Amino acid sequence: MKTGSQRKIFRTLGASVLLAGSTLVLTGVTAGPAQAGTCNTPRCGGEVVNNSNSSIRVANQWCWGTLGQTQAVGQTLKCVKNPGRSDTYEADFELPAHNETANYYYYYDTDSVRFFAGCVTKYHWWGGSQQTINRSGKDSLWIKITDIDKIFIDSQSCP
């Protein structure tokens, strides 16, 4: 048989567990929009920093096809409904040289970057070493930016 103080402890413990569970559920609900591809503060999602002397195409949209697909070949992403626009969602545009997507509200969560056909691009991911993508004689290549990853475009050389 439980004493009055034991019942009080169990009630307090039960209320604490319920409160903790509710907090987890509410946290999951508020995190939903960022996971859905939009967020309201700079650097809250994927980001592109263009340190090159040329513009580079970025998109705040990614076309999901095959599960886990992280690359797409072509000049455009088929799911982009608003090409050439920096002022809306489901769009892409030319990020100017020496600029970053954190300066564009609708690109606070950038989903992809295009490596131009015929160009050699040097880039690195946040904290990573420099890599090169050579698209000489090939079509453009779009790369998915996952979650809050950050990619730096170091240089581009196009004939």
PDB file of N, CA and C in Angstrom, residues 58-126:
ATOM      1  N   VAL A  58      21.744  28.808 -58.309  1.00  0.00           N
ATOM      2  CA  VAL A  58      21.324  28.122 -57.086  1.00  0.00           C
ATOM      3  C   VAL A  58      19.813  27.945 -57.125  1.00  0.00           C
ATOM      4  N   ALA A  59      19.312  26.984 -56.377  1.00  0.00           N
ATOM      5  CA  ALA A  59      17.863  26.749 -56.324  1.00  0.00           C
ATOM      6  C   ALA A  59      17.435  26.495 -54.886  1.00  0.00           C
ATOM      7  N   ASN A  60      16.242  26.968 -54.560  1.00  0.00           N
ATOM      8  CA  ASN A  60      15.667  26.683 -53.243  1.00  0.00           C
ATOM      9  C   ASN A  60      14.656  25.545 -53.360  1.00  0.00           C
ATOM     10  N   GLN A  61      14.943  24.653 -54.278  1.00  0.00           N
ATOM     11  CA  GLN A  61      14.064  23.527 -54.592  1.00  0.00           C
ATOM     12  C   GLN A  61      14.935  22.342 -54.978  1.00  0.00           C
ATOM     13  N   TRP A  62      14.477  21.142 -54.711  1.00  0.00           N
ATOM     14  CA  TRP A  62      15.154  19.922 -55.156  1.00  0.00           C
ATOM     15  C   TRP A  62      14.105  18.951 -55.645  1.00  0.00           C
ATOM     16  N   CYS A  63      14.363  18.328 -56.771  1.00  0.00           N
ATOM     17  CA  CYS A  63      13.426  17.375 -57.367  1.00  0.00           C
ATOM     18  C   CYS A  63      13.710  15.983 -56.820  1.00  0.00           C
ATOM     19  N   TRP A  64      12.835  15.495 -55.991  1.00  0.00           N
ATOM     20  CA  TRP A  64      13.032  14.154 -55.428  1.00  0.00           C
ATOM     21  C   TRP A  64      12.545  13.118 -56.414  1.00  0.00           C
ATOM     22  N   GLY A  65      13.416  12.222 -56.756  1.00  0.00           N
ATOM     23  CA  GLY A  65      13.075  11.113 -57.646  1.00  0.00           C
ATOM     24  C   GLY A  65      13.453   9.830 -56.948  1.00  0.00           C
ATOM     25  N   THR A  66      14.596   9.310 -57.319  1.00  0.00           N
ATOM     26  CA  THR A  66      15.116   8.112 -56.689  1.00  0.00           C
ATOM     27  C   THR A  66      15.489   8.440 -55.250  1.00  0.00           C
ATOM     28  N   LEU A  67      15.143   7.569 -54.330  1.00  0.00           N
ATOM     29  CA  LEU A  67      15.442   7.776 -52.917  1.00  0.00           C
ATOM     30  C   LEU A  67      16.933   8.013 -52.726  1.00  0.00           C
ATOM     31  N   GLY A  68      17.279   9.079 -52.060  1.00  0.00           N
ATOM     32  CA  GLY A  68      18.669   9.381 -51.780  1.00  0.00           C
ATOM     33  C   GLY A  68      19.409  10.065 -52.912  1.00  0.00           C
ATOM     34  N   GLN A  69      18.716  10.433 -53.973  1.00  0.00           N
ATOM     35  CA  GLN A  69      19.354  11.082 -55.120  1.00  0.00           C
ATOM     36  C   GLN A  69      19.941  12.427 -54.693  1.00  0.00           C
ATOM     37  N   THR A  70      21.236  12.641 -54.978  1.00  0.00           N
ATOM     38  CA  THR A  70      21.900  13.879 -54.582  1.00  0.00           C
ATOM     39  C   THR A  70      22.468  14.657 -55.763  1.00  0.00           C
ATOM     40  N   GLN A  71      22.255  14.166 -56.986  1.00  0.00           N
ATOM     41  CA  GLN A  71      22.737  14.860 -58.176  1.00  0.00           C
ATOM     42  C   GLN A  71      21.694  14.776 -59.288  1.00  0.00           C
ATOM     43  N   ALA A  72      21.714  15.793 -60.143  1.00  0.00           N
ATOM     44  CA  ALA A  72      20.840  15.796 -61.322  1.00  0.00           C
ATOM     45  C   ALA A  72      21.609  16.448 -62.467  1.00  0.00           C
ATOM     46  N   VAL A  73      21.510  15.878 -63.644  1.00  0.00           N
ATOM     47  CA  VAL A  73      22.202  16.403 -64.821  1.00  0.00           C
ATOM     48  C   VAL A  73      21.211  17.196 -65.663  1.00  0.00           C
ATOM     49  N   GLY A  74      21.645  18.369 -66.135  1.00  0.00           N
ATOM     50  CA  GLY A  74      20.808  19.194 -66.997  1.00  0.00           C
ATOM     51  C   GLY A  74      20.951  20.666 -66.676  1.00  0.00           C
ATOM     52  N   GLN A  75      20.507  21.489 -67.606  1.00  0.00           N
ATOM     53  CA  GLN A  75      20.594  22.933 -67.415  1.00  0.00           C
ATOM     54  C   GLN A  75      19.620  23.433 -66.349  1.00  0.00           C
ATOM     55  N   THR A  76      18.482  22.756 -66.228  1.00  0.00           N
ATOM     56  CA  THR A  76      17.457  23.196 -65.281  1.00  0.00           C
ATOM     57  C   THR A  76      17.001  22.027 -64.419  1.00  0.00           C
ATOM     58  N   LEU A  77      16.427  22.359 -63.275  1.00  0.00           N
ATOM     59  CA  LEU A  77      15.757  21.361 -62.442  1.00  0.00           C
ATOM     60  C   LEU A  77      14.291  21.367 -62.849  1.00  0.00           C
ATOM     61  N   LYS A  78      13.758  20.224 -63.185  1.00  0.00           N
ATOM     62  CA  LYS A  78      12.384  20.136 -63.698  1.00  0.00           C
ATOM     63  C   LYS A  78      11.332  20.631 -62.711  1.00  0.00           C
ATOM     64  N   CYS A  79      11.624  20.541 -61.416  1.00  0.00           N
ATOM     65  CA  CYS A  79      10.627  20.927 -60.413  1.00  0.00           C
ATOM     66  C   CYS A  79      10.636  22.423 -60.107  1.00  0.00           C
ATOM     67  N   VAL A  80      11.584  23.175 -60.640  1.00  0.00           N
ATOM     68  CA  VAL A  80      11.632  24.620 -60.411  1.00  0.00           C
ATOM     69  C   VAL A  80      10.513  25.278 -61.207  1.00  0.00           C
ATOM     70  N   LYS A  81       9.603  25.919 -60.494  1.00  0.00           N
ATOM     71  CA  LYS A  81       8.439  26.545 -61.134  1.00  0.00           C
ATOM     72  C   LYS A  81       8.657  28.025 -61.438  1.00  0.00           C
ATOM     73  N   ASN A  82       9.671  28.626 -60.805  1.00  0.00           N
ATOM     74  CA  ASN A  82       9.919  30.057 -60.955  1.00  0.00           C
ATOM     75  C   ASN A  82      11.386  30.314 -61.310  1.00  0.00           C
ATOM     76  N   PRO A  83      11.795  29.995 -62.533  1.00  0.00           N
ATOM     77  CA  PRO A  83      13.202  30.175 -62.896  1.00  0.00           C
ATOM     78  C   PRO A  83      13.618  31.647 -62.927  1.00  0.00           C
ATOM     79  N   GLY A  84      14.869  31.887 -62.529  1.00  0.00           N
ATOM     80  CA  GLY A  84      15.420  33.236 -62.581  1.00  0.00           C
ATOM     81  C   GLY A  84      14.881  34.179 -61.535  1.00  0.00           C
ATOM     82  N   ARG A  85      14.351  33.654 -60.437  1.00  0.00           N
ATOM     83  CA  ARG A  85      13.715  34.496 -59.409  1.00  0.00           C
ATOM     84  C   ARG A  85      14.391  34.317 -58.051  1.00  0.00           C
ATOM     85  N   SER A  86      14.763  35.417 -57.440  1.00  0.00           N
ATOM     86  CA  SER A  86      15.331  35.371 -56.090  1.00  0.00           C
ATOM     87  C   SER A  86      14.309  35.792 -55.043  1.00  0.00           C
ATOM     88  N   ASP A  87      13.077  36.080 -55.481  1.00  0.00           N
ATOM     89  CA  ASP A  87      12.072  36.652 -54.588  1.00  0.00           C
ATOM     90  C   ASP A  87      10.893  35.721 -54.306  1.00  0.00           C
ATOM     91  N   THR A  88      11.091  34.411 -54.447  1.00  0.00           N
ATOM     92  CA  THR A  88      10.002  33.470 -54.201  1.00  0.00           C
ATOM     93  C   THR A  88      10.562  32.071 -53.981  1.00  0.00           C
ATOM     94  N   TYR A  89       9.696  31.156 -53.568  1.00  0.00           N
ATOM     95  CA  TYR A  89      10.074  29.754 -53.382  1.00  0.00           C
ATOM     96  C   TYR A  89       9.904  28.983 -54.688  1.00  0.00           C
ATOM     97  N   GLU A  90      10.356  27.727 -54.682  1.00  0.00           N
ATOM     98  CA  GLU A  90      10.322  26.844 -55.861  1.00  0.00           C
ATOM     99  C   GLU A  90      10.979  27.538 -57.047  1.00  0.00           C
ATOM    100  N   ALA A  91      12.163  28.122 -56.790  1.00  0.00           N
ATOM    101  CA  ALA A  91      12.814  28.974 -57.774  1.00  0.00           C
ATOM    102  C   ALA A  91      14.308  28.686 -57.869  1.00  0.00           C
ATOM    103  N   ASP A  92      14.921  29.289 -58.898  1.00  0.00           N
ATOM    104  CA  ASP A  92      16.375  29.322 -59.006  1.00  0.00           C
ATOM    105  C   ASP A  92      16.776  30.685 -59.540  1.00  0.00           C
ATOM    106  N   PHE A  93      18.036  31.068 -59.355  1.00  0.00           N
ATOM    107  CA  PHE A  93      18.534  32.331 -59.891  1.00  0.00           C
ATOM    108  C   PHE A  93      20.054  32.304 -59.898  1.00  0.00           C
ATOM    109  N   GLU A  94      20.637  33.291 -60.577  1.00  0.00           N
ATOM    110  CA  GLU A  94      22.089  33.422 -60.654  1.00  0.00           C
ATOM    111  C   GLU A  94      22.571  34.186 -59.416  1.00  0.00           C
ATOM    112  N   LEU A  95      23.260  33.482 -58.529  1.00  0.00           N
ATOM    113  CA  LEU A  95      23.853  34.128 -57.355  1.00  0.00           C
ATOM    114  C   LEU A  95      25.085  34.892 -57.835  1.00  0.00           C
ATOM    115  N   PRO A  96      25.099  36.217 -57.646  1.00  0.00           N
ATOM    116  CA  PRO A  96      26.225  37.003 -58.157  1.00  0.00           C
ATOM    117  C   PRO A  96      27.565  36.602 -57.528  1.00  0.00           C
ATOM    118  N   ALA A  97      28.639  36.973 -58.221  1.00  0.00           N
ATOM    119  CA  ALA A  97      29.988  36.751 -57.704  1.00  0.00           C
ATOM    120  C   ALA A  97      30.142  37.449 -56.354  1.00  0.00           C
ATOM    121  N   HIS A  98      30.910  36.849 -55.481  1.00  0.00           N
ATOM    122  CA  HIS A  98      31.224  37.414 -54.160  1.00  0.00           C
ATOM    123  C   HIS A  98      29.960  37.742 -53.365  1.00  0.00           C
ATOM    124  N   ASN A  99      29.035  36.815 -53.369  1.00  0.00           N
ATOM    125  CA  ASN A  99      27.775  36.976 -52.647  1.00  0.00           C
ATOM    126  C   ASN A  99      27.412  35.640 -52.031  1.00  0.00           C
ATOM    127  N   GLU A 100      26.382  35.617 -51.203  1.00  0.00           N
ATOM    128  CA  GLU A 100      25.957  34.361 -50.586  1.00  0.00           C
ATOM    129  C   GLU A 100      24.447  34.310 -50.456  1.00  0.00           C
ATOM    130  N   THR A 101      23.924  33.091 -50.431  1.00  0.00           N
ATOM    131  CA  THR A 101      22.473  32.917 -50.394  1.00  0.00           C
ATOM    132  C   THR A 101      21.864  33.411 -49.089  1.00  0.00           C
ATOM    133  N   ALA A 102      22.650  33.548 -48.033  1.00  0.00           N
ATOM    134  CA  ALA A 102      22.130  34.064 -46.760  1.00  0.00           C
ATOM    135  C   ALA A 102      21.656  35.509 -46.900  1.00  0.00           C
ATOM    136  N   ASN A 103      22.005  36.170 -47.994  1.00  0.00           N
ATOM    137  CA  ASN A 103      21.556  37.544 -48.242  1.00  0.00           C
ATOM    138  C   ASN A 103      20.206  37.614 -48.951  1.00  0.00           C
ATOM    139  N   TYR A 104      19.605  36.470 -49.220  1.00  0.00           N
ATOM    140  CA  TYR A 104      18.340  36.403 -49.956  1.00  0.00           C
ATOM    141  C   TYR A 104      17.327  35.613 -49.135  1.00  0.00           C
ATOM    142  N   TYR A 105      16.278  36.299 -48.668  1.00  0.00           N
ATOM    143  CA  TYR A 105      15.299  35.689 -47.765  1.00  0.00           C
ATOM    144  C   TYR A 105      14.804  34.329 -48.250  1.00  0.00           C
ATOM    145  N   TYR A 106      14.424  34.206 -49.496  1.00  0.00           N
ATOM    146  CA  TYR A 106      13.847  32.956 -50.002  1.00  0.00           C
ATOM    147  C   TYR A 106      14.897  31.869 -50.227  1.00  0.00           C
ATOM    148  N   TYR A 107      16.148  32.205 -49.990  1.00  0.00           N
ATOM    149  CA  TYR A 107      17.242  31.242 -50.147  1.00  0.00           C
ATOM    150  C   TYR A 107      17.977  31.011 -48.826  1.00  0.00           C
ATOM    151  N   TYR A 108      17.336  31.358 -47.703  1.00  0.00           N
ATOM    152  CA  TYR A 108      17.936  31.038 -46.402  1.00  0.00           C
ATOM    153  C   TYR A 108      18.158  29.533 -46.291  1.00  0.00           C
ATOM    154  N   ASP A 109      17.324  28.752 -46.946  1.00  0.00           N
ATOM    155  CA  ASP A 109      17.519  27.299 -47.027  1.00  0.00           C
ATOM    156  C   ASP A 109      17.664  26.936 -48.507  1.00  0.00           C
ATOM    157  N   THR A 110      18.887  27.016 -49.001  1.00  0.00           N
ATOM    158  CA  THR A 110      19.175  26.690 -50.401  1.00  0.00           C
ATOM    159  C   THR A 110      19.324  25.183 -50.533  1.00  0.00           C
ATOM    160  N   ASP A 111      18.696  24.617 -51.558  1.00  0.00           N
ATOM    161  CA  ASP A 111      18.675  23.160 -51.719  1.00  0.00           C
ATOM    162  C   ASP A 111      19.651  22.613 -52.750  1.00  0.00           C
ATOM    163  N   SER A 112      20.108  23.441 -53.691  1.00  0.00           N
ATOM    164  CA  SER A 112      21.008  22.906 -54.715  1.00  0.00           C
ATOM    165  C   SER A 112      21.800  24.015 -55.402  1.00  0.00           C
ATOM    166  N   VAL A 113      22.900  23.589 -55.995  1.00  0.00           N
ATOM    167  CA  VAL A 113      23.780  24.491 -56.739  1.00  0.00           C
ATOM    168  C   VAL A 113      24.137  23.809 -58.056  1.00  0.00           C
ATOM    169  N   ARG A 114      24.261  24.617 -59.113  1.00  0.00           N
ATOM    170  CA  ARG A 114      24.561  24.055 -60.435  1.00  0.00           C
ATOM    171  C   ARG A 114      26.018  24.326 -60.815  1.00  0.00           C
ATOM    172  N   PHE A 115      26.687  23.271 -61.265  1.00  0.00           N
ATOM    173  CA  PHE A 115      28.031  23.379 -61.820  1.00  0.00           C
ATOM    174  C   PHE A 115      27.855  23.435 -63.338  1.00  0.00           C
ATOM    175  N   PHE A 116      28.235  24.569 -63.938  1.00  0.00           N
ATOM    176  CA  PHE A 116      27.934  24.861 -65.336  1.00  0.00           C
ATOM    177  C   PHE A 116      28.585  23.901 -66.321  1.00  0.00           C
ATOM    178  N   ALA A 117      27.845  23.609 -67.389  1.00  0.00           N
ATOM    179  CA  ALA A 117      28.359  22.809 -68.508  1.00  0.00           C
ATOM    180  C   ALA A 117      29.595  23.494 -69.084  1.00  0.00           C
ATOM    181  N   GLY A 118      30.628  22.707 -69.372  1.00  0.00           N
ATOM    182  CA  GLY A 118      31.831  23.232 -69.999  1.00  0.00           C
ATOM    183  C   GLY A 118      32.803  23.928 -69.065  1.00  0.00           C
ATOM    184  N   CYS A 119      32.474  24.037 -67.786  1.00  0.00           N
ATOM    185  CA  CYS A 119      33.313  24.782 -66.842  1.00  0.00           C
ATOM    186  C   CYS A 119      34.028  23.856 -65.857  1.00  0.00           C
ATOM    187  N   VAL A 120      35.123  24.364 -65.322  1.00  0.00           N
ATOM    188  CA  VAL A 120      35.828  23.693 -64.230  1.00  0.00           C
ATOM    189  C   VAL A 120      35.594  24.543 -62.987  1.00  0.00           C
ATOM    190  N   THR A 121      35.018  23.942 -61.962  1.00  0.00           N
ATOM    191  CA  THR A 121      34.675  24.660 -60.739  1.00  0.00           C
ATOM    192  C   THR A 121      35.414  24.049 -59.560  1.00  0.00           C
ATOM    193  N   LYS A 122      36.039  24.909 -58.775  1.00  0.00           N
ATOM    194  CA  LYS A 122      36.685  24.474 -57.532  1.00  0.00           C
ATOM    195  C   LYS A 122      35.788  24.917 -56.389  1.00  0.00           C
ATOM    196  N   TYR A 123      35.581  24.019 -55.444  1.00  0.00           N
ATOM    197  CA  TYR A 123      34.667  24.286 -54.337  1.00  0.00           C
ATOM    198  C   TYR A 123      35.101  23.487 -53.116  1.00  0.00           C
ATOM    199  N   HIS A 124      34.513  23.812 -51.985  1.00  0.00           N
ATOM    200  CA  HIS A 124      34.695  22.982 -50.788  1.00  0.00           C
ATOM    201  C   HIS A 124      33.469  23.117 -49.895  1.00  0.00           C
ATOM    202  N   TRP A 125      33.197  22.042 -49.167  1.00  0.00           N
ATOM    203  CA  TRP A 125      32.135  22.053 -48.165  1.00  0.00           C
ATOM    204  C   TRP A 125      32.711  22.634 -46.886  1.00  0.00           C
ATOM    205  N   TRP A 126      31.863  23.181 -46.031  1.00  0.00           N
ATOM    206  CA  TRP A 126      32.290  23.756 -44.761  1.00  0.00           C
ATOM    207  C   TRP A 126      33.188  22.757 -44.034  1.00  0.00           C
TER     208      TRP A 126
END
